[in-house]
Tab-separated table of N, CA and C and ligand atoms in Angstrom:
chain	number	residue	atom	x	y	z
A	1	UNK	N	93.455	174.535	111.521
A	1	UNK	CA	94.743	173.895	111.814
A	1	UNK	C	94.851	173.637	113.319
A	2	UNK	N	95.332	172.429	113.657
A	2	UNK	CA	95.546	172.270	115.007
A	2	UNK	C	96.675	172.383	115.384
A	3	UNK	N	96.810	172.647	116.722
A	3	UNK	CA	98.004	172.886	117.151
A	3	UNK	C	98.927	171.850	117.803
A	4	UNK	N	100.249	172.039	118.036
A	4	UNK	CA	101.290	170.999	118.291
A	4	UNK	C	100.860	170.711	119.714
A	5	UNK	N	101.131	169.301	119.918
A	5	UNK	CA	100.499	168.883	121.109
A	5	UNK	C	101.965	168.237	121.759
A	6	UNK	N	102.353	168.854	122.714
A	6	UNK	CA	103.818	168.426	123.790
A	6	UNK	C	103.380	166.986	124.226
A	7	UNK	N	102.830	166.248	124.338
A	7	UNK	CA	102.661	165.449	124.418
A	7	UNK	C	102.396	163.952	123.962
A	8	UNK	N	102.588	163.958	122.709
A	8	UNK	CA	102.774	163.341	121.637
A	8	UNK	C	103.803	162.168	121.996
A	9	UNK	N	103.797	160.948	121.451
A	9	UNK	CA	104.772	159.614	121.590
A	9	UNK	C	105.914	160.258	121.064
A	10	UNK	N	105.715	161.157	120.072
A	10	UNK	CA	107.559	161.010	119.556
A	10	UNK	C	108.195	162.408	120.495
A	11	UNK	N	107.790	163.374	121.023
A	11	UNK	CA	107.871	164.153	121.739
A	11	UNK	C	108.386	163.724	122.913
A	12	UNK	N	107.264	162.547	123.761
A	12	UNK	CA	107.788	162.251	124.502
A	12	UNK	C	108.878	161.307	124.708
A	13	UNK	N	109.448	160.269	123.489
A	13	UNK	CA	111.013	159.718	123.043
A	13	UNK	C	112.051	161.237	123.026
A	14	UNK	N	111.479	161.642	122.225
A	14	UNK	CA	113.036	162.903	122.189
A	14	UNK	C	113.303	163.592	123.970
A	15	UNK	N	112.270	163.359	124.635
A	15	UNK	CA	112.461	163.804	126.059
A	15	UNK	C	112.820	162.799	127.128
A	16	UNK	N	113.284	161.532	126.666
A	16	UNK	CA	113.292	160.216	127.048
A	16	UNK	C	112.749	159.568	127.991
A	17	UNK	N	111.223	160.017	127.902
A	17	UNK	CA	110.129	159.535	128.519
A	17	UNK	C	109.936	158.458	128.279
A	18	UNK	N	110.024	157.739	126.939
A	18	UNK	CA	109.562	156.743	126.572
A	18	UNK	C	110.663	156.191	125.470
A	19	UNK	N	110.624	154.399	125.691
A	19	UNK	CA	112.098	154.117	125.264
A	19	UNK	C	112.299	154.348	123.529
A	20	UNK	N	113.373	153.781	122.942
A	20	UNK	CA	113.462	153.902	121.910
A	20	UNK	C	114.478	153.094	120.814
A	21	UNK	N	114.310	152.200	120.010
A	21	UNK	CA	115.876	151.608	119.935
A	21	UNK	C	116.217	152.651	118.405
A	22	UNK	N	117.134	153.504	118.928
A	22	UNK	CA	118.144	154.696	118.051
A	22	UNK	C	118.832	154.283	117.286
A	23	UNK	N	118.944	154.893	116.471
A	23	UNK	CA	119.922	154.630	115.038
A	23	UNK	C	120.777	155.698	114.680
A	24	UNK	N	120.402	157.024	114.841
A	24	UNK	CA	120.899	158.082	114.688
A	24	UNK	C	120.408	159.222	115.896
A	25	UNK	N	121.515	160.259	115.887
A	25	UNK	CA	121.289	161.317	116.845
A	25	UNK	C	122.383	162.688	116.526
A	26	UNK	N	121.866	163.729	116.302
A	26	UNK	CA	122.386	164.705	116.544
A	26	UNK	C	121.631	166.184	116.682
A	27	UNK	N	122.393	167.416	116.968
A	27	UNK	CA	121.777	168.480	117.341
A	27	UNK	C	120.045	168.675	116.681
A	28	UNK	N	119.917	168.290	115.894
A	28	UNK	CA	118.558	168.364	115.686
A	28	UNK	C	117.807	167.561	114.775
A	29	UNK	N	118.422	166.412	114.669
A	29	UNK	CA	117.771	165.143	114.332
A	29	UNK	C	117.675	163.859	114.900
A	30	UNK	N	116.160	162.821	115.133
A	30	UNK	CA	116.635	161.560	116.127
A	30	UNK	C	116.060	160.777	115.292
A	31	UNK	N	116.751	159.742	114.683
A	31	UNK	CA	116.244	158.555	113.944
A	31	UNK	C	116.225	157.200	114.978
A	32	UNK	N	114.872	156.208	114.401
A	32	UNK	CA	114.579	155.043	115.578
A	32	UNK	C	113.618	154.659	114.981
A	33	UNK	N	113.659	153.345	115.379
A	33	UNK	CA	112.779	152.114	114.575
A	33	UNK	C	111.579	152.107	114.904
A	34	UNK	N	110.660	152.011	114.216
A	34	UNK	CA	109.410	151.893	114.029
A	34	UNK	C	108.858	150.327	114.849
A	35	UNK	N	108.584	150.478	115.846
A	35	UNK	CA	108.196	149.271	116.436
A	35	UNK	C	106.839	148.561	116.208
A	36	UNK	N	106.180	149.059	114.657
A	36	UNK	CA	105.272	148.198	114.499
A	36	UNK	C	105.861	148.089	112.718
A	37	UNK	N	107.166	147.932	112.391
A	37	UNK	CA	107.888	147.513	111.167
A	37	UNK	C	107.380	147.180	109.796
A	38	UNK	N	106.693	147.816	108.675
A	38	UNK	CA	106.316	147.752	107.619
A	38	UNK	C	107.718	146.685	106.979
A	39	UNK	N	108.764	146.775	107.262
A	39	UNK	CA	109.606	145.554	106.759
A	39	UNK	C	111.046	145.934	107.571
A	40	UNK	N	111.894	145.045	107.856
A	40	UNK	CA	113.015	145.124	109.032
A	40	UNK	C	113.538	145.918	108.718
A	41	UNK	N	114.016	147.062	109.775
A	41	UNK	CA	114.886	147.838	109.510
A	41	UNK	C	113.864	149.432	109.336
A	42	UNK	N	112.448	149.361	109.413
A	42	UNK	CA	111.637	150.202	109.039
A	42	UNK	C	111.962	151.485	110.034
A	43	UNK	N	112.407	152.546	109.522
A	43	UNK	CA	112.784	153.334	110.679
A	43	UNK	C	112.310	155.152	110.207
A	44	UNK	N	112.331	155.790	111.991
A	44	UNK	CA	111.081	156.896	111.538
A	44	UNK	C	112.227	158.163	111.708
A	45	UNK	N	112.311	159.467	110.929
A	45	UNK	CA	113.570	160.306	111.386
A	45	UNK	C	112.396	161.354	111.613
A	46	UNK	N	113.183	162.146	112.850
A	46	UNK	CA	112.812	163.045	113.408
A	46	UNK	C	112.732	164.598	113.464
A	47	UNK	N	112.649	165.627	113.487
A	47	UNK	CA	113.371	166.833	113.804
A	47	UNK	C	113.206	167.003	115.359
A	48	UNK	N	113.927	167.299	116.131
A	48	UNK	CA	113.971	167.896	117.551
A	48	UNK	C	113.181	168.911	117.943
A	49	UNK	N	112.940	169.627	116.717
A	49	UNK	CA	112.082	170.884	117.205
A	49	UNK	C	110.865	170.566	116.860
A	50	UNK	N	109.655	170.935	117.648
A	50	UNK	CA	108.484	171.057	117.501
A	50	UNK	C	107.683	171.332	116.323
A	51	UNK	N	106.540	170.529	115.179
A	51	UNK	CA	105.763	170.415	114.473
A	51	UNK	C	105.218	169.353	114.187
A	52	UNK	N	104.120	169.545	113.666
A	52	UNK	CA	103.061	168.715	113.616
A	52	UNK	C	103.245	167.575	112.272
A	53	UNK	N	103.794	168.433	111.496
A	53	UNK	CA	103.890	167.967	109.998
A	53	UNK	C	104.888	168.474	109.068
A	54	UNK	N	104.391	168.200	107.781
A	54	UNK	CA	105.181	169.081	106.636
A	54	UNK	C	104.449	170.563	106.273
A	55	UNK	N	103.638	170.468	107.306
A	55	UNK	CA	102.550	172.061	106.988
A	55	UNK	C	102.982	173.161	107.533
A	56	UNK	N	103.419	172.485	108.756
A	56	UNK	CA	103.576	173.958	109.872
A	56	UNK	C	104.827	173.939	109.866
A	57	UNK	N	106.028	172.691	109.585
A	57	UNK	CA	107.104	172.889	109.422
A	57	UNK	C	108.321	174.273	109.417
A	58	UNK	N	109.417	174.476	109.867
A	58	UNK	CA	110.048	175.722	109.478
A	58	UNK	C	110.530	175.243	108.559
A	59	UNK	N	110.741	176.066	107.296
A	59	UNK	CA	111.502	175.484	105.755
A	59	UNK	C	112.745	175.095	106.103
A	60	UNK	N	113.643	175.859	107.170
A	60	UNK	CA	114.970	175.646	107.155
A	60	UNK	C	114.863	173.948	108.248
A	61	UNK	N	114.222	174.344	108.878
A	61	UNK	CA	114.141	172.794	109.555
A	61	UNK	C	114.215	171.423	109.039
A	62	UNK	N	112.862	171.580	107.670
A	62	UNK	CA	112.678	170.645	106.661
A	62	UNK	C	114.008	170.273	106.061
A	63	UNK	N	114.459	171.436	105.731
A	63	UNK	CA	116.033	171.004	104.622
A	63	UNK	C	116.629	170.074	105.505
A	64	UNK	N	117.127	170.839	106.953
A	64	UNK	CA	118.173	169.898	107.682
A	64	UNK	C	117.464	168.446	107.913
A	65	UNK	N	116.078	168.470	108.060
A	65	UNK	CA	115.685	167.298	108.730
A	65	UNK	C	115.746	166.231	107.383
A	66	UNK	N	115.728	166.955	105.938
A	66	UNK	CA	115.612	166.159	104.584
A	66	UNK	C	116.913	165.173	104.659
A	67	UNK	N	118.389	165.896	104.969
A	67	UNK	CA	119.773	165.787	104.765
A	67	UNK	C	119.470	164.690	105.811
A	68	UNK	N	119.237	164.640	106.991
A	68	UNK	CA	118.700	163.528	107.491
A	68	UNK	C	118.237	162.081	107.175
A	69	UNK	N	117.386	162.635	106.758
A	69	UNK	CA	116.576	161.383	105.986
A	69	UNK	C	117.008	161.131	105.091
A	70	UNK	N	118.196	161.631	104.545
A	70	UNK	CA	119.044	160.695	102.871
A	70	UNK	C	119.866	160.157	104.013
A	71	UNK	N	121.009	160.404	104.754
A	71	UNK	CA	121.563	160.173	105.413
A	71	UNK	C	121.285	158.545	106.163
A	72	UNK	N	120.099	158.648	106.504
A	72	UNK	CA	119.515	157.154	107.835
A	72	UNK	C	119.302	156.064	106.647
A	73	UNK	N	118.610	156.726	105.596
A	73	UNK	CA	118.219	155.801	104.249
A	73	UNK	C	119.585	155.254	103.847
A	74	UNK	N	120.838	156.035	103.360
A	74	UNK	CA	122.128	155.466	102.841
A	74	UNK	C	122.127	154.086	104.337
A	75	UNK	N	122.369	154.456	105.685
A	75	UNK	CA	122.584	153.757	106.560
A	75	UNK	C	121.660	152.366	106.312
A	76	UNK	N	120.467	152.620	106.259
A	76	UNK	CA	119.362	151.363	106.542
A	76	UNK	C	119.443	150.539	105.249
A	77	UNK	N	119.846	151.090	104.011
A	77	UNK	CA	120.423	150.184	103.173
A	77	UNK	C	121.071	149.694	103.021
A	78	UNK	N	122.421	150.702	103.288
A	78	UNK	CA	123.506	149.253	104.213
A	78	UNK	C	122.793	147.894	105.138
A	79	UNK	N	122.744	148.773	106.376
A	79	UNK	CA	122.715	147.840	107.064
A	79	UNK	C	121.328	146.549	106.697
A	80	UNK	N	120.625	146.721	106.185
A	80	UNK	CA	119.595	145.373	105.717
A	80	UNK	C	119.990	145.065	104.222
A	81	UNK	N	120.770	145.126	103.646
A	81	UNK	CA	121.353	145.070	102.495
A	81	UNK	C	119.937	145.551	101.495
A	82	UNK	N	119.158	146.193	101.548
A	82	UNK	CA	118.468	146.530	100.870
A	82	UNK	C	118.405	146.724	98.939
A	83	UNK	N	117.608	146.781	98.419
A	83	UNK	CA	117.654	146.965	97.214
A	83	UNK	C	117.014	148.158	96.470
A	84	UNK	N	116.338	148.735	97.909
A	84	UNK	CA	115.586	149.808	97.600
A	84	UNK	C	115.261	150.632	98.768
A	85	UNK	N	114.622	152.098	99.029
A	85	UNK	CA	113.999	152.333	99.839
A	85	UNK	C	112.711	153.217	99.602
A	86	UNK	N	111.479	153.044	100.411
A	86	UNK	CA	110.427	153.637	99.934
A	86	UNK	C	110.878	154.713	101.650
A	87	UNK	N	110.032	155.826	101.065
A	87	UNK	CA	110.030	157.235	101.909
A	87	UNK	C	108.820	157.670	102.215
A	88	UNK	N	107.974	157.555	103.453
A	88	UNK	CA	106.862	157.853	103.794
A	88	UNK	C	106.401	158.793	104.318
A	89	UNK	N	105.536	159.764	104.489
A	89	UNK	CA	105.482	160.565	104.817
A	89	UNK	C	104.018	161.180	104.878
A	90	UNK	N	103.130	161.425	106.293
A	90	UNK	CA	101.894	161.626	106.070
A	90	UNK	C	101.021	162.897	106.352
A	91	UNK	N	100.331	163.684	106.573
A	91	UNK	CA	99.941	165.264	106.971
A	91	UNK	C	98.631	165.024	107.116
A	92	UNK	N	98.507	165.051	108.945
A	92	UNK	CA	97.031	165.254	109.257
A	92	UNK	C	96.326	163.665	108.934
A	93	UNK	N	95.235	163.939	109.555
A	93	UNK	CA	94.620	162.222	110.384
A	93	UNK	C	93.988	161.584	109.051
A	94	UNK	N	93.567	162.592	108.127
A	94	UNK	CA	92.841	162.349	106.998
A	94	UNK	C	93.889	161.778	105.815
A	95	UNK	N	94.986	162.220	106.050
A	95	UNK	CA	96.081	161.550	105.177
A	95	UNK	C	96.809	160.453	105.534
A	96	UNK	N	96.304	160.130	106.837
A	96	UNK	CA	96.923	158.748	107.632
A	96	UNK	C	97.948	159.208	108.393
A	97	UNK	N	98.245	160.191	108.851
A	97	UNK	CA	98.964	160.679	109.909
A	97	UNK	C	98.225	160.026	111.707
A	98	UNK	N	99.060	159.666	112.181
A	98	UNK	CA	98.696	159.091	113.230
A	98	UNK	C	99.598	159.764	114.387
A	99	UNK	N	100.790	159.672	114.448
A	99	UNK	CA	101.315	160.724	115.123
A	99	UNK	C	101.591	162.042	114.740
A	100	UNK	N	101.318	162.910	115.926
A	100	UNK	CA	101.283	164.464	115.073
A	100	UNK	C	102.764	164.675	116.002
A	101	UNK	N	104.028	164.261	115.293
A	101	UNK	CA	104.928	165.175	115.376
A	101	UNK	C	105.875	164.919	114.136
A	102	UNK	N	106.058	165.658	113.167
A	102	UNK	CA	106.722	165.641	112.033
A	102	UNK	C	107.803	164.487	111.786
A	103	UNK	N	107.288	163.378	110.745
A	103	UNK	CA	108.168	162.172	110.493
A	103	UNK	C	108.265	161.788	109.406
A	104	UNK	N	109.229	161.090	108.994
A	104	UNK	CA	109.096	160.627	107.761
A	104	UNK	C	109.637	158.769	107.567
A	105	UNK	N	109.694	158.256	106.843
A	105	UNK	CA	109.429	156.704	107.061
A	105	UNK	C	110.958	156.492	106.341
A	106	UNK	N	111.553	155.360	106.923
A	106	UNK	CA	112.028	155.101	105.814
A	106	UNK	C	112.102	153.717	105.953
A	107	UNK	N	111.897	153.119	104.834
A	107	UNK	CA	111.545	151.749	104.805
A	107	UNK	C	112.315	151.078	103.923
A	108	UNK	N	113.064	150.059	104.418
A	108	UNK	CA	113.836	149.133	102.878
A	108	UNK	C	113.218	148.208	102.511
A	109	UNK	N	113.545	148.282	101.137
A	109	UNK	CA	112.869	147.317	100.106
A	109	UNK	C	113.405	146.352	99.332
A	110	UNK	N	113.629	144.845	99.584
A	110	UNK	CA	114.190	143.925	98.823
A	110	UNK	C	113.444	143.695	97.645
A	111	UNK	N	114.399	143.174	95.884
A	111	UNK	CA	114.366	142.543	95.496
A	111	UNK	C	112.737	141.892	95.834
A	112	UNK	N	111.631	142.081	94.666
A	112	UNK	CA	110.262	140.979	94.758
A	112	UNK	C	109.885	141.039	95.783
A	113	UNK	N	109.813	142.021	96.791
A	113	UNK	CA	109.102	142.058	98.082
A	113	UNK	C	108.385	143.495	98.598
A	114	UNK	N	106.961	143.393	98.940
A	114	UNK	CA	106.482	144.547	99.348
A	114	UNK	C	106.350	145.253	100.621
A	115	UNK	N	107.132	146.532	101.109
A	115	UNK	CA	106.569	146.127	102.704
A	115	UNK	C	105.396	146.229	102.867
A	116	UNK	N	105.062	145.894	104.052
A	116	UNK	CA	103.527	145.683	105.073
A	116	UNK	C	103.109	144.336	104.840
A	117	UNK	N	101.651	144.441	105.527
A	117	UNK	CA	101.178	145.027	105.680
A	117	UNK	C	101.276	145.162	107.548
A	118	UNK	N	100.893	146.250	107.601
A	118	UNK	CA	101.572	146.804	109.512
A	118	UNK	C	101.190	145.153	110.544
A	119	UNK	N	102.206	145.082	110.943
A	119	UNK	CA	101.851	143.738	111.801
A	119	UNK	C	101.055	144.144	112.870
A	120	UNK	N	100.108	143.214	113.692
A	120	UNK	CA	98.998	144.050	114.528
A	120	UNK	C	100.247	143.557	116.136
A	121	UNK	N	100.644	143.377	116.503
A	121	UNK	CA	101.790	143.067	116.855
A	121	UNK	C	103.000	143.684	116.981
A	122	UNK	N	103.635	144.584	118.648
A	122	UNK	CA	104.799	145.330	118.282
A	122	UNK	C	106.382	143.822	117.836
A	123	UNK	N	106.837	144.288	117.299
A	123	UNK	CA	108.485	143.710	116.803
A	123	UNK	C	108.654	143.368	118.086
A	124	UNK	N	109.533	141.913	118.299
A	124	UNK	CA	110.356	141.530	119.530
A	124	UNK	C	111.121	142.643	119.805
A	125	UNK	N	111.386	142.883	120.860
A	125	UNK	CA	112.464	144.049	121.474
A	125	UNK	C	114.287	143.230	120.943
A	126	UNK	N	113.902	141.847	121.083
A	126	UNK	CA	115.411	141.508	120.666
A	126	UNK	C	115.712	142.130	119.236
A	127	UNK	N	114.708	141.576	118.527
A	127	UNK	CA	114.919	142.072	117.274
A	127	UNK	C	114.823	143.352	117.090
A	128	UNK	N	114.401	144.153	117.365
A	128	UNK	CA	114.708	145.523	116.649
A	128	UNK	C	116.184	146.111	117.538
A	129	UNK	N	116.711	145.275	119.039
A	129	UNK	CA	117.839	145.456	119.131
A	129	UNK	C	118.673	145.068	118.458
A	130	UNK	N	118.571	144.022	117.394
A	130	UNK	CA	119.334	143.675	116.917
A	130	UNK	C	119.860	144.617	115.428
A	131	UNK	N	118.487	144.796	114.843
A	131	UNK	CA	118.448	145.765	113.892
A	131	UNK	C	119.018	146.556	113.721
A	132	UNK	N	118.704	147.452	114.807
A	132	UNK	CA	118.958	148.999	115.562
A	132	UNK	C	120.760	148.876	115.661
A	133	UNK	N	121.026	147.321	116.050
A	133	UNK	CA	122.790	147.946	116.115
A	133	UNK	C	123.373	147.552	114.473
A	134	UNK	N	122.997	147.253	113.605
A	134	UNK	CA	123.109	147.382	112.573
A	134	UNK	C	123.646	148.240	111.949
A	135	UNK	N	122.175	148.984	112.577
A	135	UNK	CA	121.925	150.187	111.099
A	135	UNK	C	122.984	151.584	111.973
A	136	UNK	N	123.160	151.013	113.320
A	136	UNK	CA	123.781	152.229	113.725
A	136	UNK	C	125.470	152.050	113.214
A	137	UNK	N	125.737	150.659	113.207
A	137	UNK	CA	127.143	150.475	112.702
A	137	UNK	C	127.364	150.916	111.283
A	138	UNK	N	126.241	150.977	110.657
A	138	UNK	CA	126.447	151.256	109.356
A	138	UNK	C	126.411	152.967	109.177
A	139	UNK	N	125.479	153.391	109.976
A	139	UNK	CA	125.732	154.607	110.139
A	139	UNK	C	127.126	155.340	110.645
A	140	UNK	N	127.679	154.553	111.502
A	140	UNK	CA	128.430	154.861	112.413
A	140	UNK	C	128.614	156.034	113.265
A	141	UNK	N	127.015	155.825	113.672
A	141	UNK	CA	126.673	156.723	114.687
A	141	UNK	C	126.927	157.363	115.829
A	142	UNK	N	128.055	156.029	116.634
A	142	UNK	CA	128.232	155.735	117.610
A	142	UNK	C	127.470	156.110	119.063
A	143	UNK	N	125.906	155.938	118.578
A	143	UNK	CA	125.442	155.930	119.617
A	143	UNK	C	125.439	154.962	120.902
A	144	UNK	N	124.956	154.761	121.622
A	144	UNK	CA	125.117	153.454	122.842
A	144	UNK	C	123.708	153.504	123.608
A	145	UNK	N	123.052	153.105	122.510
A	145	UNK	CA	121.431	152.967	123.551
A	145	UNK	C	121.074	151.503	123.731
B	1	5GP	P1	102.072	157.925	110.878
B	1	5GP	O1	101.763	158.995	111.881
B	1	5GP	O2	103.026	158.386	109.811
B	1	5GP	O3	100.851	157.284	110.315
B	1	5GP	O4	102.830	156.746	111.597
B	1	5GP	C1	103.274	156.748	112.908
B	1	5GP	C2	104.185	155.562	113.067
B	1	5GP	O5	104.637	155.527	114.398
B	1	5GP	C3	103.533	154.205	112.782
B	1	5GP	O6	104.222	153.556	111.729
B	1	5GP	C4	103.631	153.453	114.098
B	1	5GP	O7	103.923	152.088	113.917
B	1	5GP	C5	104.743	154.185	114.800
B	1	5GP	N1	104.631	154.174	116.252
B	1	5GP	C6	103.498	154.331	116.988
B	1	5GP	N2	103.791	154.318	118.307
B	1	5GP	C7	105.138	154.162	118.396
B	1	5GP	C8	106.031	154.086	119.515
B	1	5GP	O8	105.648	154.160	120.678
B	1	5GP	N3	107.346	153.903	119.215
B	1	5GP	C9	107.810	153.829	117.931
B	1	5GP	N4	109.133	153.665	117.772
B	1	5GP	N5	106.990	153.902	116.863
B	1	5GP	C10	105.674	154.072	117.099
């Protein structure tokens, strides 16, 4: 097993090293769009505290960070009027984990449409600003990023 690496892209967003367009925020959850978008609105939720995955996870962490992730999903279906949402979620490099700090996907799904496949290409910054205030109104997050 490897160990958690402080240095990580989403590590360094929750430390606001590196930017982010937010959707959600509180004591120990940060939801924010996926800037290479499996389909609009594709967005990644967080826990604040340190892990790699769903392996090393603390159980009680998982729960709160789960309540989370129903939570951003109700929001991102609002806000893209969605018809569906798929929930992603990967453990370790061999399972397609690419960032090692504990995430989970959430992706909306219209009506006859599949997301992906990953655009090789990050999202316009307008657009996922645009997104991003969406899904936060729908959340009613009232964040201001
Ligand atoms: P996974 O580790 O589950 O395979 O996926 C990591 C996800 O993070 C990918 O969907 C990728 O597009 C996304 N990603 C990679 N770098 C960044 C970044 O700097 N900012 C954001 N918002 N997403 C990123």
């Amino acid at each position: 097993m490897t160990t958690y690496d402080n240095d990580n892209i989403f590590a360094k967003i929750l430390r606001g090293e590196l930017p982010a367009h937010k959707v959600y925020e509180d004591d120990d959850i940060l939801a924010f769009l996926d800037i290479f978008p499996l389909s609009e609105g594709h967005t990644l939720v967080i826990p604040k505290a340190p892990s790699r995955n769903l392996l090393d996870i603390d159980p009680d962490t998982l729960c709160t960070l789960m309540r989370g992730v129903q939570k951003v999903a109700l929001g991102v279906k609002e806000a893209l009027e969605a018809d569906g949402i798929q929930i992603r979620q990967y453990n370790e490099a061999p399972a397609g984990q690419e960032v090692f700090h504990t995430h989970f996907h959430v992706i909306p799904v219209k009506e006859g449409q599949r997301p992906g496949p990953r655009p090789s290409d990050m999202a316009p910054q307008e657009q996922l600003a645009a997104v991003a205030g969406k899904i936060r109104a729908a959340l009613g997050s009232g964040l201001n990023t």
